[in-house]
PDB file of C-alpha atoms in Angstrom:
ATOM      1  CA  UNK A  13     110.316  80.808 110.304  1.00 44.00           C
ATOM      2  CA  UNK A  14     111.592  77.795 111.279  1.00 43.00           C
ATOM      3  CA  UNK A  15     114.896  79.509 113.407  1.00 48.00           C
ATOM      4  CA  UNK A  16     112.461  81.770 115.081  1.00 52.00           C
ATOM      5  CA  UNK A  17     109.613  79.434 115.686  1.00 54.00           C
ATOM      6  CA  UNK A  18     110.408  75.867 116.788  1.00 60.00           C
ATOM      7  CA  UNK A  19     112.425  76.596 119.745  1.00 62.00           C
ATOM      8  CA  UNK A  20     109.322  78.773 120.831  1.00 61.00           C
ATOM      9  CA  UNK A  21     107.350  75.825 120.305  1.00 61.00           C
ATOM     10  CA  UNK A  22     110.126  73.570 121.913  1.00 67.00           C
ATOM     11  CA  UNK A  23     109.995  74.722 124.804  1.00 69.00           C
ATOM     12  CA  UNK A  24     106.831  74.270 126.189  1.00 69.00           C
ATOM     13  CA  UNK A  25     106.782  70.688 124.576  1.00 70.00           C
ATOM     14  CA  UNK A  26     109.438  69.604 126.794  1.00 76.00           C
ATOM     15  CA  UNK A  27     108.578  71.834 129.769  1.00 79.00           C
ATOM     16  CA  UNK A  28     104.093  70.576 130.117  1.00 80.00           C
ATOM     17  CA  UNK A  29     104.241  67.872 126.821  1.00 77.00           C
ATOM     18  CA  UNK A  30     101.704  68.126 123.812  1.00 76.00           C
ATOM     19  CA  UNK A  31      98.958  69.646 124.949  1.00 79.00           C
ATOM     20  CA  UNK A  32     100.927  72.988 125.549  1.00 73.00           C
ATOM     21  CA  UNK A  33     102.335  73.289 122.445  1.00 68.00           C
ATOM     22  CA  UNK A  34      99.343  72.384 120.670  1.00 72.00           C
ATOM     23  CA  UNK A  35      97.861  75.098 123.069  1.00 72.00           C
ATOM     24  CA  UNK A  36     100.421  77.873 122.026  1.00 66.00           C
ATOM     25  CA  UNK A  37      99.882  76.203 117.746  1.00 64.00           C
ATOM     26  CA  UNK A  38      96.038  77.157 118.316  1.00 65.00           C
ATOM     27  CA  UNK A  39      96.972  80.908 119.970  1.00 60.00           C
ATOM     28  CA  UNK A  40      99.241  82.246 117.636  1.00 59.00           C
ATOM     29  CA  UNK A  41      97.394  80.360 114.492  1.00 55.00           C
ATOM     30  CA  UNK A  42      94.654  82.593 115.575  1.00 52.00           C
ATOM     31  CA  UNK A  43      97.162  85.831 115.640  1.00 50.00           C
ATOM     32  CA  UNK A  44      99.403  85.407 112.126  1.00 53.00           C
ATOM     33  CA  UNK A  45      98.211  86.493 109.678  1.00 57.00           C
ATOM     34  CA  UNK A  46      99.069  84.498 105.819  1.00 63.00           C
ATOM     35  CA  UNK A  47     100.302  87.369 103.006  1.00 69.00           C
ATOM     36  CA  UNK A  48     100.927  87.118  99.516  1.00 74.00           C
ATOM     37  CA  UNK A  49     102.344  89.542  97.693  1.00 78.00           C
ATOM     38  CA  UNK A  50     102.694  89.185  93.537  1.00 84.00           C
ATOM     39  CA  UNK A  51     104.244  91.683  91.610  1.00 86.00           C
ATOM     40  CA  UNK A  52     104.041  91.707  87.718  1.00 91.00           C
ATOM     41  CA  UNK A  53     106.025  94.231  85.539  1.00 93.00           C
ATOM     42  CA  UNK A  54     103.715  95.531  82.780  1.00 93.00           C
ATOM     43  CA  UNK A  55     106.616  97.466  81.337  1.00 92.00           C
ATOM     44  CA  UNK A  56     109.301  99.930  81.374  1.00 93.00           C
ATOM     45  CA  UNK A  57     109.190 103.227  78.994  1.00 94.00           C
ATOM     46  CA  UNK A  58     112.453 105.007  80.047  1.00 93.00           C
ATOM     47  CA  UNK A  59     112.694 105.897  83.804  1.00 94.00           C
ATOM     48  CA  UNK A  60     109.266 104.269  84.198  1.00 96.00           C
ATOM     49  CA  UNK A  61     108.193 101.210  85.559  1.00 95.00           C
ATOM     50  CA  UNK A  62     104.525 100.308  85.197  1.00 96.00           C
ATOM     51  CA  UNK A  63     103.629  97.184  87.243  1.00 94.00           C
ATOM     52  CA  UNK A  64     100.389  95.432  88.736  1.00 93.00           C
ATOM     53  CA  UNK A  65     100.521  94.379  92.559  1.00 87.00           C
ATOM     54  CA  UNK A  66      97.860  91.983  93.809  1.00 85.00           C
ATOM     55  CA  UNK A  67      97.904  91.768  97.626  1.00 80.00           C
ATOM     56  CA  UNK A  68      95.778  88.268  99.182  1.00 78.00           C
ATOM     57  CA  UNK A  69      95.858  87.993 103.406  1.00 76.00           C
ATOM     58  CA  UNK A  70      94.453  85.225 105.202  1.00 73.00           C
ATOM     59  CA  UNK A  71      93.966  85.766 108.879  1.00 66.00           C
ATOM     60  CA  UNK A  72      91.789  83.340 111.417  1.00 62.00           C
ATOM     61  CA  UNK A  73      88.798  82.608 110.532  1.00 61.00           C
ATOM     62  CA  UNK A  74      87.082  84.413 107.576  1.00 64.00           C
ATOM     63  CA  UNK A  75      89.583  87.362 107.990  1.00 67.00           C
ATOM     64  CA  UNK A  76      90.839  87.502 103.962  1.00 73.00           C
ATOM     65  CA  UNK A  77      91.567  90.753 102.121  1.00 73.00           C
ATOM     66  CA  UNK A  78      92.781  91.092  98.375  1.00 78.00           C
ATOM     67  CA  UNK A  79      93.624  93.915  96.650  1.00 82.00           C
ATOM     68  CA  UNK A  80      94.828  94.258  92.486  1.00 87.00           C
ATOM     69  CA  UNK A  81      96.206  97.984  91.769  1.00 89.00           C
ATOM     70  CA  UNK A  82      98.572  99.357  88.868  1.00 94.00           C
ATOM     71  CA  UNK A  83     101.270 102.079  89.351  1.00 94.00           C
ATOM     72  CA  UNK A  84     103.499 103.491  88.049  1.00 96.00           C
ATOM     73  CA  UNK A  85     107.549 103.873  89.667  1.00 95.00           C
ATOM     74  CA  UNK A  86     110.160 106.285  88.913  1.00 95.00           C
ATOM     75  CA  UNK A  87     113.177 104.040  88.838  1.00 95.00           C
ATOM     76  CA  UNK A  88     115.348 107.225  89.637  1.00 93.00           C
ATOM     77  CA  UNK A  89     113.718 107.729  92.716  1.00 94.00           C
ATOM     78  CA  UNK A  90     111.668 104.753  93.780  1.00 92.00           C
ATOM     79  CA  UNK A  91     108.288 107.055  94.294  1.00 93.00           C
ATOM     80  CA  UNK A  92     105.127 106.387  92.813  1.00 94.00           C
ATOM     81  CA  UNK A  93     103.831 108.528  90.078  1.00 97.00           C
ATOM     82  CA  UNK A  94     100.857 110.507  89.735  1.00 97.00           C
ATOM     83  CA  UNK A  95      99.469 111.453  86.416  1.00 97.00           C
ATOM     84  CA  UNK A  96     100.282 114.895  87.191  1.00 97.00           C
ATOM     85  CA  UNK A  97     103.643 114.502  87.989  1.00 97.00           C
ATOM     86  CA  UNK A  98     103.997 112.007  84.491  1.00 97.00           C
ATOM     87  CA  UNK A  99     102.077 114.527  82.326  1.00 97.00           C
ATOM     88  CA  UNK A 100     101.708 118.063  83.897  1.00 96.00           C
ATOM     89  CA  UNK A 101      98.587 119.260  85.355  1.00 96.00           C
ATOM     90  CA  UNK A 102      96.578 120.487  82.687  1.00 96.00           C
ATOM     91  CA  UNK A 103      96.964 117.245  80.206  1.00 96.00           C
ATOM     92  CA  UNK A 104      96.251 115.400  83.882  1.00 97.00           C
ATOM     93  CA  UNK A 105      92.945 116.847  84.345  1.00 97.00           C
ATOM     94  CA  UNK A 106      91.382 115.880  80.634  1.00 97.00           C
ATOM     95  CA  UNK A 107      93.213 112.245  81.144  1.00 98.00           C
ATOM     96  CA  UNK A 108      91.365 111.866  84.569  1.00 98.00           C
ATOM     97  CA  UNK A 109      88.306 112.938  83.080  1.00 98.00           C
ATOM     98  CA  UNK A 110      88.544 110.689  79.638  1.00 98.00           C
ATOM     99  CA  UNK A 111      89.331 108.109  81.891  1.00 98.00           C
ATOM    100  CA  UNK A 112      86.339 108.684  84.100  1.00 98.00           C
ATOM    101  CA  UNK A 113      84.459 108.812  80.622  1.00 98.00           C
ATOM    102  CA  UNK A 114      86.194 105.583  79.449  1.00 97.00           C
ATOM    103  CA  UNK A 115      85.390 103.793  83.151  1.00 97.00           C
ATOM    104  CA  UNK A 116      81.639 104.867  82.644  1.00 97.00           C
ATOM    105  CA  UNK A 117      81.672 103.317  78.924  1.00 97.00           C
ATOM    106  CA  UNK A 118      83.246  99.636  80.288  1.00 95.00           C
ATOM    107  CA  UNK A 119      80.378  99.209  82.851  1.00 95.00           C
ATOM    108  CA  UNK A 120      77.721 100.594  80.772  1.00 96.00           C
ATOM    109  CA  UNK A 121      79.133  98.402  78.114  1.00 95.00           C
ATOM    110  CA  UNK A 122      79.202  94.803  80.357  1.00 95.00           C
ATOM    111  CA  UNK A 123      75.468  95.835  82.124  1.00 94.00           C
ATOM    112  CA  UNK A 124      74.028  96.123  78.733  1.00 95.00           C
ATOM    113  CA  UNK A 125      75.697  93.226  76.883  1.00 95.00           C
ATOM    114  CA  UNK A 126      73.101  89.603  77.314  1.00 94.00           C
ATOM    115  CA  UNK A 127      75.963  86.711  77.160  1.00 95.00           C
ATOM    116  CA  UNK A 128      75.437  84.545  80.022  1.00 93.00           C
ATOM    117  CA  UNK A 129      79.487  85.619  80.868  1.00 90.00           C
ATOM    118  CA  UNK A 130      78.745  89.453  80.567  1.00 90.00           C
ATOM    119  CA  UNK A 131      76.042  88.860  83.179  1.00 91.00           C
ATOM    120  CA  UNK A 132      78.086  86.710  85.648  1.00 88.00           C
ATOM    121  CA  UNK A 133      80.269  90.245  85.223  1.00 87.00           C
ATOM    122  CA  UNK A 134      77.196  92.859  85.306  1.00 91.00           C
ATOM    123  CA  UNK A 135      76.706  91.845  88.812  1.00 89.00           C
ATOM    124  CA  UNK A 136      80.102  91.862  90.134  1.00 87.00           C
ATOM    125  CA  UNK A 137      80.320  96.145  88.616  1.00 90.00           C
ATOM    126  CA  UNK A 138      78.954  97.393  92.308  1.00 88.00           C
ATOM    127  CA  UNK A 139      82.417  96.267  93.383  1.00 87.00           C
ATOM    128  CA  UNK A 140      84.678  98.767  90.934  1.00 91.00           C
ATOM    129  CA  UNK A 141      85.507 101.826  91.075  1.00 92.00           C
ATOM    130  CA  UNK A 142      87.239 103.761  88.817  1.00 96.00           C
ATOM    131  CA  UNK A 143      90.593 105.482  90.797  1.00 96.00           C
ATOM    132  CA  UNK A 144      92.971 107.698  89.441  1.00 96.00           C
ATOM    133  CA  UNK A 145      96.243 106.598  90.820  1.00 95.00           C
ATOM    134  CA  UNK A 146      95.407 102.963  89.598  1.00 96.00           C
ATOM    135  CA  UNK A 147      97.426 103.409  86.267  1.00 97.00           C
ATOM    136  CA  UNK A 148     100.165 101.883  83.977  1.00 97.00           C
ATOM    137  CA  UNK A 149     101.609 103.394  80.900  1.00 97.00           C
ATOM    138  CA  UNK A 150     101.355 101.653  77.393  1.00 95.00           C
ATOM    139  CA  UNK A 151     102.302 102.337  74.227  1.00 92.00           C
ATOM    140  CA  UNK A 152     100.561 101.139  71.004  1.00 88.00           C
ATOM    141  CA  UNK A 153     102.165 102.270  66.976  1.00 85.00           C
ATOM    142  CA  UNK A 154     104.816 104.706  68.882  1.00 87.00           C
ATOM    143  CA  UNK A 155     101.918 106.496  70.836  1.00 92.00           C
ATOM    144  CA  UNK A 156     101.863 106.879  74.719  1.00 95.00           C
ATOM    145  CA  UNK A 157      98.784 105.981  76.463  1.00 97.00           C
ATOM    146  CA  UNK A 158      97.304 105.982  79.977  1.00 98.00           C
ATOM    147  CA  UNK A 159      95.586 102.471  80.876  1.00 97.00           C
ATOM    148  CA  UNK A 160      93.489 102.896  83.947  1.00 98.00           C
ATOM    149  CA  UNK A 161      92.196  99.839  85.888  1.00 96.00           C
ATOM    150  CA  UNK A 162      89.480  99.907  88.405  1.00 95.00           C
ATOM    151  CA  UNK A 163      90.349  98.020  91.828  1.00 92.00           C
ATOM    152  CA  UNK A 164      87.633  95.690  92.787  1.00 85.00           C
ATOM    153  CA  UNK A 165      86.359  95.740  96.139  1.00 76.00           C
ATOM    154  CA  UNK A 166      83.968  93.233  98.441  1.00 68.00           C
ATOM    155  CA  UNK A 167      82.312  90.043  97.437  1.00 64.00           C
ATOM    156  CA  UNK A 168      82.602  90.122  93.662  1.00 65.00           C
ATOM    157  CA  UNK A 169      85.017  92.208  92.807  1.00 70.00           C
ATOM    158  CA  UNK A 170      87.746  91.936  95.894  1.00 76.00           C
ATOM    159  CA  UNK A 171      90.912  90.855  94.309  1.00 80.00           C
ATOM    160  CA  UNK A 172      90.918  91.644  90.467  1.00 87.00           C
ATOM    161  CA  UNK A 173      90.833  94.736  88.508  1.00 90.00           C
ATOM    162  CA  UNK A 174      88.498  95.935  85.439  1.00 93.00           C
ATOM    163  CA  UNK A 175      90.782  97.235  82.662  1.00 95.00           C
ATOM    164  CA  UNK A 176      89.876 100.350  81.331  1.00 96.00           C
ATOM    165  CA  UNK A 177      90.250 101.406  77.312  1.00 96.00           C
ATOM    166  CA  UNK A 178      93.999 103.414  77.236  1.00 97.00           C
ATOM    167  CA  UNK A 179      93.744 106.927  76.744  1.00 97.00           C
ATOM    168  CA  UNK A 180      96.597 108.558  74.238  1.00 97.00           C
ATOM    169  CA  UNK A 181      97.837 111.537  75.998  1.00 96.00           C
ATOM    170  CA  UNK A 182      99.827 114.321  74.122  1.00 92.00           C
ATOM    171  CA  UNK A 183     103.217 113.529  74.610  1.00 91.00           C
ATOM    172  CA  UNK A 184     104.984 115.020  77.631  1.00 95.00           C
ATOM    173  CA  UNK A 185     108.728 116.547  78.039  1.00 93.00           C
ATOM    174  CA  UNK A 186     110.045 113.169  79.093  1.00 94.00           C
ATOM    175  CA  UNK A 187     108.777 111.120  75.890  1.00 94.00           C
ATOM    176  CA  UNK A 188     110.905 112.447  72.848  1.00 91.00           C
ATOM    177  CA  UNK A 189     114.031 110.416  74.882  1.00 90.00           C
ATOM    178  CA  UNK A 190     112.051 107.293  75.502  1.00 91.00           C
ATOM    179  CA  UNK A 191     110.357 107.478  72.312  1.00 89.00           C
ATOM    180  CA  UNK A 192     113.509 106.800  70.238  1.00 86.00           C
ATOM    181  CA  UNK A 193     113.363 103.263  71.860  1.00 85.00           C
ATOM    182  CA  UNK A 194     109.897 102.006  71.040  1.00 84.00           C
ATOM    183  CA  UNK A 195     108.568 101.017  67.684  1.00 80.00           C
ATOM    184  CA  UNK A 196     106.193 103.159  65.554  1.00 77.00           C
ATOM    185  CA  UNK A 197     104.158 100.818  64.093  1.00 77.00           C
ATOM    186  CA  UNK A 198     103.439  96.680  65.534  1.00 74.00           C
ATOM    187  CA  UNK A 199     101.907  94.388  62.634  1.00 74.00           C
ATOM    188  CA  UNK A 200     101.668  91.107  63.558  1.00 71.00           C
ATOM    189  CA  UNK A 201     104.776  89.543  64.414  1.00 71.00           C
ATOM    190  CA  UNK A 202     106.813  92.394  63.075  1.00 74.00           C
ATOM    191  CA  UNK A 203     107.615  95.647  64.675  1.00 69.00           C
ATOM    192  CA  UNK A 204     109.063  98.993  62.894  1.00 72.00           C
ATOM    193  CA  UNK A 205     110.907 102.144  63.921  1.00 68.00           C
ATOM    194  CA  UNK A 206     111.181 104.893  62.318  1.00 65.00           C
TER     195      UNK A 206
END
């Protein structure tokens, strides 16, 4: 920033004094635009990297935009993952759908729940919206599981994600490799492999 901007802003300071560069500040101040980026890695199961992105941009004014999404990344190939791709087409299909289910069960859940927390929450659920490449995967006692998480969008929700219950999904071609690697069974502090 600094090697590309102050001899732009040099310039006219020496060439018309303050005024212009406080002039050419105020223009391009209302141009830039402020990004964040934050990735977190949720884990890695094999070739698979689940991770969470959250996305914040600050523009002039009240120009702002967040975003929270999960995904999933072949590590092979750096592409994104769909379900179908992860789990073949048919087991795809009844995840999407117990995962619509499970999305339906969380908000139903929060709007009928009566602490004064779950109703700070109850009004935010307009903002949600369940969406099937929003994913990670997770494993819990050696089984594979599918953990949706609703992006939040507009005043309310804009920014964070609603979590989702996992899903165990029948375990695909790619698992019996991976699975050698994770433990069967977590108690505690202690984990086991078989």
């Amino acid at each position: 920033f600094s090697q590309a901007f102050v001899p732009v802003l040099a310039a006219p300071r020496a060439a018309e004094g303050d005024a212009a560069a406080k002039r050419l500040v105020d223009h391009v101040g209302t141009v830039l635009v402020g990004a964040l980026v934050l990735l977190c890695v949720l884990g890695v199961l094999g070739p698979y990297l689940s991770l969470e992105y959250h996305v914040d941009t600050a523009g002039a004014g009240e120009d702002a935009w967040h975003m929270t999404r999960h995904a999933v990344v072949d590590l092979r190939t750096n592409a994104s993952m769909s379900l179908e791709e992860l789990l073949g087409a048919e087991v795809a299909e009844s995840v999407l759908a117990r995962g619509r289910r499970a999305f339906q069960e969380t908000v139903d859940s929060i709007r009928t729940d009566s602490r004064p927390a779950a109703r700070r929450a109850a009004r935010a659920l307009g903002s949600f919206h369940f969406d099937p490449r929003s994913f990670s995967l997770v494993v819990a006692n050696g089984t594979l599981m599918i953990a949706f998480s609703a992006p939040g969008a507009g005043v309310g929700g804009e920014g964070f994600a609603l979590p989702v219950r996992p899903i165990p999904v029948s375990e695909p071609g790619w698992w019996k490799e991976v699975a050698r690697s994770i433990p069967t069974t977590t108690l505690s502090r202690e984990e086991r492999w078989a």
